[in-house]
Amino acid sequence: MPDDQTVQRMLVMWCPDWPVVAAVGEDAVGDKPVAVFDAGLVYACSAAARAEGVRRGQRAREAQSRCPELVVLPHDAQLTASAFDPVVEAVEAITPGVHVIKPGTCAVRVRGAARYFGGEYDAAQAVALRLRRLDLPSHTLTWPRFGIADTAFAAEQAARVGTSAEQIRVVPQGGSAEFVAGLPVSVLGSPELAGLLRRLGMHTLGDFAALSRRDVLNRFGPLGAHAHRLAGGGDRRPLAARRPPPELTRWVDIDEPAERVDQVAFAVRRASEDFVTALAAEGLVCTTVRIIVVSEDGPGIERCWLHPGWFSAADLIDRLRWQLQGDAATDSGVRSRVTRVCFVPEEVDPVGAHADGLWGSGPDEKVQRALTRVQSQLGHDAVVSAVVGGGRGPNDRATLVPWGERRVPRYSAAQPWPGALPTPTPATVYGEPRPAVVLTADHQPLAVDDRGVLNGRPAWFRPEVTQGRSTDLLPIEGWAGPWPVSERWWDETQARQLTRFQVVGADGSAWLLVAESGSWWIEARYD
Amino acid sequence: MTAPPLARRRPSAEKLARAREAAARAGRLQREQLSGHRIDVVPGLSGLLPNGSLRTGTTYSVTGSTALLAGLLAAPSAAGLWCGLVAMPDLAAEAARNLGCDLERLVMIPDPGLDWVNVVAALVDVLPVVVVRPIGAVTPAEANRLSARLRRREGVLVVAGRWPRADVALRVTGREWRGVGDGYGRLCAQRLQVATEGRAAIGSGPDERVSEVWLPDAAGEVRSTPLESSAPLRLIEAVS
């Protein structure tokens, strides 16, 4: 029973097995059966796979036993959603106000298009024709199917129910209830409710709709009442039409392929100002930007930049310059000539979130501005901030992050790190361990074997590099160790076997020594 | 300068006021003025500093211990002041954090290049506390310019090394680590003997004293300790 005052006829377009289509993409799969897996279960499968007996929700092994030549692809939700965007845009070109129900299914009000094309069937045919020109990958034979009915739910079921020959199915006005009455309860989309209804003896939506609304609300709650309304051919869900996002990306074609960094910067000056102005016109500021640089030969450089505040035109030019320079000196040329530059806003914030304080900017803003100035003079990596994470050695624990970037440690602090140094942590940690010499009491080099057994007592120690004094042998007053560490034995390139010692010299200085592959190093100094 | 009218009733107060005025004028003429706002440090280290706290507009020179440097930064950083470290790539961020620094407001410039004095000056303009390890020698003229800027901006400069005409110099003269034996144990406590040279207030003479501090003690705290004459610390020769 439709409760709405005016009936809005809905057109629903359904692309069968859209996750499979999106995952396959451009690959030449031919007629092979394809299945998309998510968390070890089948998420979607192609028609060929279905013919072999693969179904949604099967485990990987079962699916492959039914169909040995199954092509297995992982499920990427973002790829599936973004691959659907061109399709939605094509539908929007015919009728605006498209509502994406999920990737592969979208709904739109059909009244306007029906008046323009002279009928609902003709409107659906126009959309189908438009999509055919879109060059969807045809090898999986997933031509979209259309259903037109009073409600989105009925229209979706109409689209699914038809055979492959019948691409467009129109349910006459007022006939939704009769149409859905014959469908099984599993189409409601809630397996528990469907199972419960089957156990209660109701196998079709018609049986379910025959119950009284108040009884259903009492027994099943609001979700059941909603399902009951759907079964009766009504649908109260408001559809949010998609507003096409404004085109904020800026492309700049550089007329003469530029060789020097400042030439490129000069050429894109205007575009960067347009970029910031266009965003401001929408009431937005950009906090993360992706800069794509396309050069004449070879792939371009693409990099994502974060900003502690928001990007102004000068900041964008700075980031472009750093991206082109890489590690090179300031005024060098680019490796290959640049032909296009593109600014893509990745994250935007409303302007109000970044407004300056009422009486000028706060102290934090002043500091940020001064630091970005120093950064533009010395280089992006010159000004850093430290973040402490996990790790075993003293050098692994702190990560230096360029100012303005997200502070993420290299190793996670949440994971256990057996063999990590006990507190107190040394105050001076050398970025590169310095070589040292450790001798036993009779001046023989001290050695540690695989089992951690020393060949003598450490008695003399010479730090090769110390604070400008002559490097005499320092007698060792106390020492602790050996603390053996065997890291990442499963990885050939990263495996390390080392032994740590704490050593106190006769002058009271304390050092953290490491013995690795027969040589001694100073990792840190406890000063 | 006219004497305040109240002085007619109490002649001795008038003389006192004039004497105070003269001392104040003399103090203003002196270069080494420690008149700035207080910046508190952790209670364990306040015994090392004249007046028990850092003062804005002054330059401190700390030689012999990086942990002492980080300890001086701990309380200002935790209180919300921005701190900058210039040319100190070896200072462990974790040690600073364990002593109490807030790493989100700690800016590091590990390699400022040859123009490091200008980088320090640029940071002094915006950050209340700046720490630097001098890469080369600094001329007295540059040092004076930096001091003038410090006083104007009410900042503190802490130098890890020698500095010409630093207002307060902290020098580690003795060090002892406890906890490690002959092949067993682990380092757990450090006792430092620190010699302070500086001026406490206007008009007072140079203040020199030696104090001892646990940095950290066995429980991980920083606290001052009375001088123990029974257990002499090992002397460290003059460090660069």
JSON list of C-alpha atoms in Angstrom, two decimals, chain A residues 103-291:
[
{"chain": "A", "resi": 103, "resn": "PRO", "atom": "CA", "xyz": [28.24, -0.08, -6.60]},
{"chain": "A", "resi": 104, "resn": "GLY", "atom": "CA", "xyz": [26.43, -1.68, -9.50]},
{"chain": "A", "resi": 105, "resn": "THR", "atom": "CA", "xyz": [22.93, -0.48, -8.64]},
{"chain": "A", "resi": 106, "resn": "CYS", "atom": "CA", "xyz": [21.55, 3.00, -8.91]},
{"chain": "A", "resi": 107, "resn": "ALA", "atom": "CA", "xyz": [18.10, 4.56, -8.86]},
{"chain": "A", "resi": 108, "resn": "VAL", "atom": "CA", "xyz": [16.67, 7.68, -10.42]},
{"chain": "A", "resi": 109, "resn": "ARG", "atom": "CA", "xyz": [13.26, 9.30, -10.72]},
{"chain": "A", "resi": 110, "resn": "VAL", "atom": "CA", "xyz": [11.94, 8.62, -14.18]},
{"chain": "A", "resi": 111, "resn": "ARG", "atom": "CA", "xyz": [9.09, 11.10, -14.57]},
{"chain": "A", "resi": 112, "resn": "GLY", "atom": "CA", "xyz": [11.10, 13.83, -16.25]},
{"chain": "A", "resi": 113, "resn": "ALA", "atom": "CA", "xyz": [12.93, 11.49, -18.59]},
{"chain": "A", "resi": 114, "resn": "ALA", "atom": "CA", "xyz": [9.69, 9.68, -19.42]},
{"chain": "A", "resi": 115, "resn": "ARG", "atom": "CA", "xyz": [8.07, 12.96, -20.45]},
{"chain": "A", "resi": 116, "resn": "TYR", "atom": "CA", "xyz": [11.10, 13.84, -22.59]},
{"chain": "A", "resi": 117, "resn": "PHE", "atom": "CA", "xyz": [11.53, 10.51, -24.31]},
{"chain": "A", "resi": 118, "resn": "GLY", "atom": "CA", "xyz": [7.84, 9.76, -24.59]},
{"chain": "A", "resi": 119, "resn": "GLY", "atom": "CA", "xyz": [7.46, 6.91, -22.17]},
{"chain": "A", "resi": 120, "resn": "GLU", "atom": "CA", "xyz": [9.22, 5.10, -19.39]},
{"chain": "A", "resi": 121, "resn": "TYR", "atom": "CA", "xyz": [10.32, 2.23, -21.59]},
{"chain": "A", "resi": 122, "resn": "ASP", "atom": "CA", "xyz": [11.83, 4.67, -24.07]},
{"chain": "A", "resi": 123, "resn": "ALA", "atom": "CA", "xyz": [13.62, 6.51, -21.30]},
{"chain": "A", "resi": 124, "resn": "ALA", "atom": "CA", "xyz": [15.20, 3.27, -20.11]},
{"chain": "A", "resi": 125, "resn": "GLN", "atom": "CA", "xyz": [16.18, 2.45, -23.67]},
{"chain": "A", "resi": 126, "resn": "ALA", "atom": "CA", "xyz": [17.87, 5.84, -24.02]},
{"chain": "A", "resi": 127, "resn": "VAL", "atom": "CA", "xyz": [19.93, 5.18, -20.92]},
{"chain": "A", "resi": 128, "resn": "ALA", "atom": "CA", "xyz": [20.83, 1.72, -22.20]},
{"chain": "A", "resi": 129, "resn": "LEU", "atom": "CA", "xyz": [21.95, 3.21, -25.51]},
{"chain": "A", "resi": 130, "resn": "ARG", "atom": "CA", "xyz": [24.07, 5.77, -23.74]},
{"chain": "A", "resi": 131, "resn": "LEU", "atom": "CA", "xyz": [25.75, 3.07, -21.69]},
{"chain": "A", "resi": 132, "resn": "ARG", "atom": "CA", "xyz": [26.47, 1.04, -24.77]},
{"chain": "A", "resi": 133, "resn": "ARG", "atom": "CA", "xyz": [28.48, 3.95, -26.09]},
{"chain": "A", "resi": 134, "resn": "LEU", "atom": "CA", "xyz": [30.40, 4.03, -22.83]},
{"chain": "A", "resi": 135, "resn": "ASP", "atom": "CA", "xyz": [32.45, 0.99, -23.78]},
{"chain": "A", "resi": 136, "resn": "LEU", "atom": "CA", "xyz": [31.91, -1.11, -20.69]},
{"chain": "A", "resi": 137, "resn": "PRO", "atom": "CA", "xyz": [33.96, -4.28, -20.79]},
{"chain": "A", "resi": 138, "resn": "SER", "atom": "CA", "xyz": [31.72, -6.61, -22.70]},
{"chain": "A", "resi": 139, "resn": "HIS", "atom": "CA", "xyz": [33.39, -9.90, -22.22]},
{"chain": "A", "resi": 140, "resn": "THR", "atom": "CA", "xyz": [31.47, -10.69, -19.08]},
{"chain": "A", "resi": 141, "resn": "LEU", "atom": "CA", "xyz": [28.18, -9.94, -20.79]},
{"chain": "A", "resi": 142, "resn": "THR", "atom": "CA", "xyz": [26.99, -7.75, -18.00]},
{"chain": "A", "resi": 143, "resn": "TRP", "atom": "CA", "xyz": [24.73, -5.44, -19.84]},
{"chain": "A", "resi": 144, "resn": "PRO", "atom": "CA", "xyz": [22.79, -3.50, -17.24]},
{"chain": "A", "resi": 145, "resn": "ARG", "atom": "CA", "xyz": [19.18, -4.35, -16.70]},
{"chain": "A", "resi": 146, "resn": "PHE", "atom": "CA", "xyz": [16.43, -1.89, -15.89]},
{"chain": "A", "resi": 147, "resn": "GLY", "atom": "CA", "xyz": [13.34, -2.04, -13.80]},
{"chain": "A", "resi": 148, "resn": "ILE", "atom": "CA", "xyz": [10.68, 0.65, -13.51]},
{"chain": "A", "resi": 149, "resn": "ALA", "atom": "CA", "xyz": [8.10, 0.62, -10.74]},
{"chain": "A", "resi": 150, "resn": "ASP", "atom": "CA", "xyz": [6.43, 2.76, -8.07]},
{"chain": "A", "resi": 151, "resn": "THR", "atom": "CA", "xyz": [9.14, 2.18, -5.49]},
{"chain": "A", "resi": 152, "resn": "ALA", "atom": "CA", "xyz": [12.86, 1.64, -5.64]},
{"chain": "A", "resi": 153, "resn": "PHE", "atom": "CA", "xyz": [12.57, -1.78, -4.05]},
{"chain": "A", "resi": 154, "resn": "ALA", "atom": "CA", "xyz": [10.02, -3.04, -6.54]},
{"chain": "A", "resi": 155, "resn": "ALA", "atom": "CA", "xyz": [12.00, -1.57, -9.43]},
{"chain": "A", "resi": 156, "resn": "GLU", "atom": "CA", "xyz": [15.15, -3.29, -8.24]},
{"chain": "A", "resi": 157, "resn": "GLN", "atom": "CA", "xyz": [13.37, -6.61, -8.04]},
{"chain": "A", "resi": 158, "resn": "ALA", "atom": "CA", "xyz": [11.92, -6.02, -11.49]},
{"chain": "A", "resi": 159, "resn": "ALA", "atom": "CA", "xyz": [15.41, -5.45, -12.84]},
{"chain": "A", "resi": 160, "resn": "ARG", "atom": "CA", "xyz": [16.72, -8.65, -11.23]},
{"chain": "A", "resi": 161, "resn": "VAL", "atom": "CA", "xyz": [13.86, -10.87, -12.13]},
{"chain": "A", "resi": 162, "resn": "GLY", "atom": "CA", "xyz": [13.86, -10.53, -15.88]},
{"chain": "A", "resi": 163, "resn": "THR", "atom": "CA", "xyz": [15.62, -12.96, -18.15]},
{"chain": "A", "resi": 164, "resn": "SER", "atom": "CA", "xyz": [18.68, -11.85, -20.05]},
{"chain": "A", "resi": 165, "resn": "ALA", "atom": "CA", "xyz": [16.69, -11.30, -23.21]},
{"chain": "A", "resi": 166, "resn": "GLU", "atom": "CA", "xyz": [14.34, -8.90, -21.51]},
{"chain": "A", "resi": 167, "resn": "GLN", "atom": "CA", "xyz": [16.54, -6.00, -20.54]},
{"chain": "A", "resi": 168, "resn": "ILE", "atom": "CA", "xyz": [13.86, -3.58, -19.42]},
{"chain": "A", "resi": 169, "resn": "ARG", "atom": "CA", "xyz": [10.93, -4.56, -17.23]},
{"chain": "A", "resi": 170, "resn": "VAL", "atom": "CA", "xyz": [8.18, -2.13, -16.47]},
{"chain": "A", "resi": 171, "resn": "VAL", "atom": "CA", "xyz": [5.77, -2.73, -13.60]},
{"chain": "A", "resi": 172, "resn": "PRO", "atom": "CA", "xyz": [2.58, -0.74, -14.19]},
{"chain": "A", "resi": 173, "resn": "GLN", "atom": "CA", "xyz": [1.54, 1.93, -11.74]},
{"chain": "A", "resi": 174, "resn": "GLY", "atom": "CA", "xyz": [-0.22, 0.48, -8.73]},
{"chain": "A", "resi": 175, "resn": "GLY", "atom": "CA", "xyz": [0.92, -3.00, -9.64]},
{"chain": "A", "resi": 176, "resn": "SER", "atom": "CA", "xyz": [3.95, -3.11, -7.33]},
{"chain": "A", "resi": 177, "resn": "ALA", "atom": "CA", "xyz": [2.20, -5.01, -4.59]},
{"chain": "A", "resi": 178, "resn": "GLU", "atom": "CA", "xyz": [1.00, -7.63, -7.02]},
{"chain": "A", "resi": 179, "resn": "PHE", "atom": "CA", "xyz": [4.42, -7.87, -8.62]},
{"chain": "A", "resi": 180, "resn": "VAL", "atom": "CA", "xyz": [6.39, -8.41, -5.43]},
{"chain": "A", "resi": 181, "resn": "ALA", "atom": "CA", "xyz": [3.82, -10.75, -3.95]},
{"chain": "A", "resi": 182, "resn": "GLY", "atom": "CA", "xyz": [5.20, -13.67, -5.85]},
{"chain": "A", "resi": 183, "resn": "LEU", "atom": "CA", "xyz": [8.81, -13.16, -4.84]},
{"chain": "A", "resi": 184, "resn": "PRO", "atom": "CA", "xyz": [10.44, -15.32, -2.15]},
{"chain": "A", "resi": 185, "resn": "VAL", "atom": "CA", "xyz": [11.22, -13.76, 1.23]},
{"chain": "A", "resi": 186, "resn": "SER", "atom": "CA", "xyz": [14.96, -14.04, 0.64]},
{"chain": "A", "resi": 187, "resn": "VAL", "atom": "CA", "xyz": [14.90, -10.94, -1.59]},
{"chain": "A", "resi": 188, "resn": "LEU", "atom": "CA", "xyz": [14.29, -8.77, 1.48]},
{"chain": "A", "resi": 189, "resn": "GLY", "atom": "CA", "xyz": [18.01, -8.86, 2.06]},
{"chain": "A", "resi": 190, "resn": "SER", "atom": "CA", "xyz": [17.91, -9.98, 5.68]},
{"chain": "A", "resi": 191, "resn": "PRO", "atom": "CA", "xyz": [18.76, -13.68, 6.05]},
{"chain": "A", "resi": 192, "resn": "GLU", "atom": "CA", "xyz": [17.63, -13.92, 9.68]},
{"chain": "A", "resi": 193, "resn": "LEU", "atom": "CA", "xyz": [14.26, -12.40, 8.96]},
{"chain": "A", "resi": 194, "resn": "ALA", "atom": "CA", "xyz": [13.87, -14.58, 5.88]},
{"chain": "A", "resi": 195, "resn": "GLY", "atom": "CA", "xyz": [14.73, -17.72, 7.84]},
{"chain": "A", "resi": 196, "resn": "LEU", "atom": "CA", "xyz": [12.30, -16.75, 10.59]},
{"chain": "A", "resi": 197, "resn": "LEU", "atom": "CA", "xyz": [9.50, -16.10, 8.14]},
{"chain": "A", "resi": 198, "resn": "ARG", "atom": "CA", "xyz": [10.11, -19.41, 6.42]},
{"chain": "A", "resi": 199, "resn": "ARG", "atom": "CA", "xyz": [9.93, -21.23, 9.72]},
{"chain": "A", "resi": 200, "resn": "LEU", "atom": "CA", "xyz": [6.68, -19.44, 10.46]},
{"chain": "A", "resi": 201, "resn": "GLY", "atom": "CA", "xyz": [5.32, -20.76, 7.22]},
{"chain": "A", "resi": 202, "resn": "MET", "atom": "CA", "xyz": [5.55, -17.69, 5.00]},
{"chain": "A", "resi": 203, "resn": "HIS", "atom": "CA", "xyz": [7.53, -18.32, 1.86]},
{"chain": "A", "resi": 204, "resn": "THR", "atom": "CA", "xyz": [6.60, -15.39, -0.35]},
{"chain": "A", "resi": 205, "resn": "LEU", "atom": "CA", "xyz": [6.30, -11.69, 0.21]},
{"chain": "A", "resi": 206, "resn": "GLY", "atom": "CA", "xyz": [2.62, -11.91, -0.50]},
{"chain": "A", "resi": 207, "resn": "ASP", "atom": "CA", "xyz": [2.11, -14.11, 2.55]},
{"chain": "A", "resi": 208, "resn": "PHE", "atom": "CA", "xyz": [4.11, -11.66, 4.62]},
{"chain": "A", "resi": 209, "resn": "ALA", "atom": "CA", "xyz": [2.18, -8.66, 3.33]},
{"chain": "A", "resi": 210, "resn": "ALA", "atom": "CA", "xyz": [-1.10, -10.31, 4.25]},
{"chain": "A", "resi": 211, "resn": "LEU", "atom": "CA", "xyz": [-0.34, -9.87, 7.97]},
{"chain": "A", "resi": 212, "resn": "SER", "atom": "CA", "xyz": [-1.56, -6.78, 9.73]},
{"chain": "A", "resi": 213, "resn": "ARG", "atom": "CA", "xyz": [0.92, -3.97, 10.12]},
{"chain": "A", "resi": 214, "resn": "ARG", "atom": "CA", "xyz": [0.45, -3.58, 13.86]},
{"chain": "A", "resi": 215, "resn": "ASP", "atom": "CA", "xyz": [1.08, -7.26, 14.51]},
{"chain": "A", "resi": 216, "resn": "VAL", "atom": "CA", "xyz": [4.26, -7.17, 12.48]},
{"chain": "A", "resi": 217, "resn": "LEU", "atom": "CA", "xyz": [5.48, -4.08, 14.34]},
{"chain": "A", "resi": 218, "resn": "ASN", "atom": "CA", "xyz": [4.80, -5.76, 17.69]},
{"chain": "A", "resi": 219, "resn": "ARG", "atom": "CA", "xyz": [6.47, -9.00, 16.79]},
{"chain": "A", "resi": 220, "resn": "PHE", "atom": "CA", "xyz": [9.39, -7.97, 14.59]},
{"chain": "A", "resi": 221, "resn": "GLY", "atom": "CA", "xyz": [10.07, -4.39, 15.56]},
{"chain": "A", "resi": 222, "resn": "PRO", "atom": "CA", "xyz": [10.78, -1.46, 13.26]},
{"chain": "A", "resi": 223, "resn": "LEU", "atom": "CA", "xyz": [13.00, -3.47, 10.90]},
{"chain": "A", "resi": 224, "resn": "GLY", "atom": "CA", "xyz": [10.28, -5.98, 10.37]},
{"chain": "A", "resi": 225, "resn": "ALA", "atom": "CA", "xyz": [7.78, -3.20, 9.84]},
{"chain": "A", "resi": 226, "resn": "HIS", "atom": "CA", "xyz": [10.00, -1.72, 7.16]},
{"chain": "A", "resi": 227, "resn": "ALA", "atom": "CA", "xyz": [10.30, -5.11, 5.45]},
{"chain": "A", "resi": 228, "resn": "HIS", "atom": "CA", "xyz": [6.54, -5.46, 5.67]},
{"chain": "A", "resi": 229, "resn": "ARG", "atom": "CA", "xyz": [6.08, -2.14, 3.97]},
{"chain": "A", "resi": 230, "resn": "LEU", "atom": "CA", "xyz": [8.44, -3.20, 1.19]},
{"chain": "A", "resi": 231, "resn": "ALA", "atom": "CA", "xyz": [6.54, -6.42, 0.77]},
{"chain": "A", "resi": 232, "resn": "GLY", "atom": "CA", "xyz": [3.36, -4.48, 0.42]},
{"chain": "A", "resi": 233, "resn": "GLY", "atom": "CA", "xyz": [4.74, -2.44, -2.44]},
{"chain": "A", "resi": 234, "resn": "GLY", "atom": "CA", "xyz": [5.46, 0.75, -0.52]},
{"chain": "A", "resi": 235, "resn": "ASP", "atom": "CA", "xyz": [8.76, 2.33, 0.25]},
{"chain": "A", "resi": 236, "resn": "ARG", "atom": "CA", "xyz": [9.21, 5.33, 2.48]},
{"chain": "A", "resi": 237, "resn": "ARG", "atom": "CA", "xyz": [12.96, 5.66, 2.18]},
{"chain": "A", "resi": 238, "resn": "PRO", "atom": "CA", "xyz": [13.89, 9.06, 0.84]},
{"chain": "A", "resi": 239, "resn": "LEU", "atom": "CA", "xyz": [16.46, 8.88, -1.88]},
{"chain": "A", "resi": 240, "resn": "ALA", "atom": "CA", "xyz": [19.32, 11.29, -1.73]},
{"chain": "A", "resi": 241, "resn": "ALA", "atom": "CA", "xyz": [20.18, 12.38, -5.22]},
{"chain": "A", "resi": 242, "resn": "ARG", "atom": "CA", "xyz": [23.84, 12.66, -5.94]},
{"chain": "A", "resi": 243, "resn": "ARG", "atom": "CA", "xyz": [25.10, 16.12, -6.61]},
{"chain": "A", "resi": 244, "resn": "PRO", "atom": "CA", "xyz": [27.83, 15.95, -9.23]},
{"chain": "A", "resi": 245, "resn": "PRO", "atom": "CA", "xyz": [31.04, 17.07, -7.55]},
{"chain": "A", "resi": 246, "resn": "PRO", "atom": "CA", "xyz": [32.46, 20.28, -8.92]},
{"chain": "A", "resi": 247, "resn": "GLU", "atom": "CA", "xyz": [35.54, 19.96, -11.07]},
{"chain": "A", "resi": 248, "resn": "LEU", "atom": "CA", "xyz": [38.31, 21.11, -8.78]},
{"chain": "A", "resi": 249, "resn": "THR", "atom": "CA", "xyz": [41.30, 19.39, -10.30]},
{"chain": "A", "resi": 250, "resn": "ARG", "atom": "CA", "xyz": [43.52, 21.71, -12.27]},
{"chain": "A", "resi": 251, "resn": "TRP", "atom": "CA", "xyz": [45.57, 20.58, -15.25]},
{"chain": "A", "resi": 252, "resn": "VAL", "atom": "CA", "xyz": [48.26, 22.79, -16.70]},
{"chain": "A", "resi": 253, "resn": "ASP", "atom": "CA", "xyz": [49.80, 22.09, -20.06]},
{"chain": "A", "resi": 254, "resn": "ILE", "atom": "CA", "xyz": [53.22, 23.59, -20.33]},
{"chain": "A", "resi": 255, "resn": "ASP", "atom": "CA", "xyz": [53.62, 24.85, -23.88]},
{"chain": "A", "resi": 256, "resn": "GLU", "atom": "CA", "xyz": [57.35, 24.50, -24.14]},
{"chain": "A", "resi": 257, "resn": "PRO", "atom": "CA", "xyz": [58.49, 21.47, -22.21]},
{"chain": "A", "resi": 258, "resn": "ALA", "atom": "CA", "xyz": [60.42, 23.01, -19.37]},
{"chain": "A", "resi": 259, "resn": "GLU", "atom": "CA", "xyz": [63.83, 21.87, -18.32]},
{"chain": "A", "resi": 260, "resn": "ARG", "atom": "CA", "xyz": [64.52, 23.94, -15.25]},
{"chain": "A", "resi": 261, "resn": "VAL", "atom": "CA", "xyz": [62.61, 23.79, -12.03]},
{"chain": "A", "resi": 262, "resn": "ASP", "atom": "CA", "xyz": [61.90, 27.50, -11.85]},
{"chain": "A", "resi": 263, "resn": "GLN", "atom": "CA", "xyz": [60.52, 27.49, -15.39]},
{"chain": "A", "resi": 264, "resn": "VAL", "atom": "CA", "xyz": [57.97, 24.90, -14.38]},
{"chain": "A", "resi": 265, "resn": "ALA", "atom": "CA", "xyz": [57.17, 26.83, -11.22]},
{"chain": "A", "resi": 266, "resn": "PHE", "atom": "CA", "xyz": [56.61, 30.02, -13.21]},
{"chain": "A", "resi": 267, "resn": "ALA", "atom": "CA", "xyz": [54.36, 28.31, -15.73]},
{"chain": "A", "resi": 268, "resn": "VAL", "atom": "CA", "xyz": [52.01, 26.88, -13.12]},
{"chain": "A", "resi": 269, "resn": "ARG", "atom": "CA", "xyz": [51.84, 30.00, -10.99]},
{"chain": "A", "resi": 270, "resn": "ARG", "atom": "CA", "xyz": [48.55, 31.10, -12.46]},
{"chain": "A", "resi": 271, "resn": "ALA", "atom": "CA", "xyz": [47.01, 27.67, -12.25]},
{"chain": "A", "resi": 272, "resn": "SER", "atom": "CA", "xyz": [47.85, 27.33, -8.58]},
{"chain": "A", "resi": 273, "resn": "GLU", "atom": "CA", "xyz": [46.13, 30.64, -7.83]},
{"chain": "A", "resi": 274, "resn": "ASP", "atom": "CA", "xyz": [43.06, 29.48, -9.80]},
{"chain": "A", "resi": 275, "resn": "PHE", "atom": "CA", "xyz": [43.09, 26.27, -7.84]},
{"chain": "A", "resi": 276, "resn": "VAL", "atom": "CA", "xyz": [42.98, 28.03, -4.49]},
{"chain": "A", "resi": 277, "resn": "THR", "atom": "CA", "xyz": [40.37, 30.53, -5.71]},
{"chain": "A", "resi": 278, "resn": "ALA", "atom": "CA", "xyz": [38.09, 27.82, -7.10]},
{"chain": "A", "resi": 279, "resn": "LEU", "atom": "CA", "xyz": [38.19, 25.98, -3.81]},
{"chain": "A", "resi": 280, "resn": "ALA", "atom": "CA", "xyz": [37.51, 29.17, -1.89]},
{"chain": "A", "resi": 281, "resn": "ALA", "atom": "CA", "xyz": [34.49, 29.82, -4.10]},
{"chain": "A", "resi": 282, "resn": "GLU", "atom": "CA", "xyz": [33.07, 26.50, -2.88]},
{"chain": "A", "resi": 283, "resn": "GLY", "atom": "CA", "xyz": [33.87, 27.46, 0.69]},
{"chain": "A", "resi": 284, "resn": "LEU", "atom": "CA", "xyz": [36.72, 24.98, 0.96]},
{"chain": "A", "resi": 285, "resn": "VAL", "atom": "CA", "xyz": [40.43, 24.95, 1.62]},
{"chain": "A", "resi": 286, "resn": "CYS", "atom": "CA", "xyz": [42.73, 22.14, 0.63]},
{"chain": "A", "resi": 287, "resn": "THR", "atom": "CA", "xyz": [44.68, 20.34, 3.35]},
{"chain": "A", "resi": 288, "resn": "THR", "atom": "CA", "xyz": [46.08, 17.48, 1.30]},
{"chain": "A", "resi": 289, "resn": "VAL", "atom": "CA", "xyz": [47.00, 17.82, -2.35]},
{"chain": "A", "resi": 290, "resn": "ARG", "atom": "CA", "xyz": [48.29, 15.32, -4.89]},
{"chain": "A", "resi": 291, "resn": "ILE", "atom": "CA", "xyz": [50.65, 16.80, -7.46]}
]
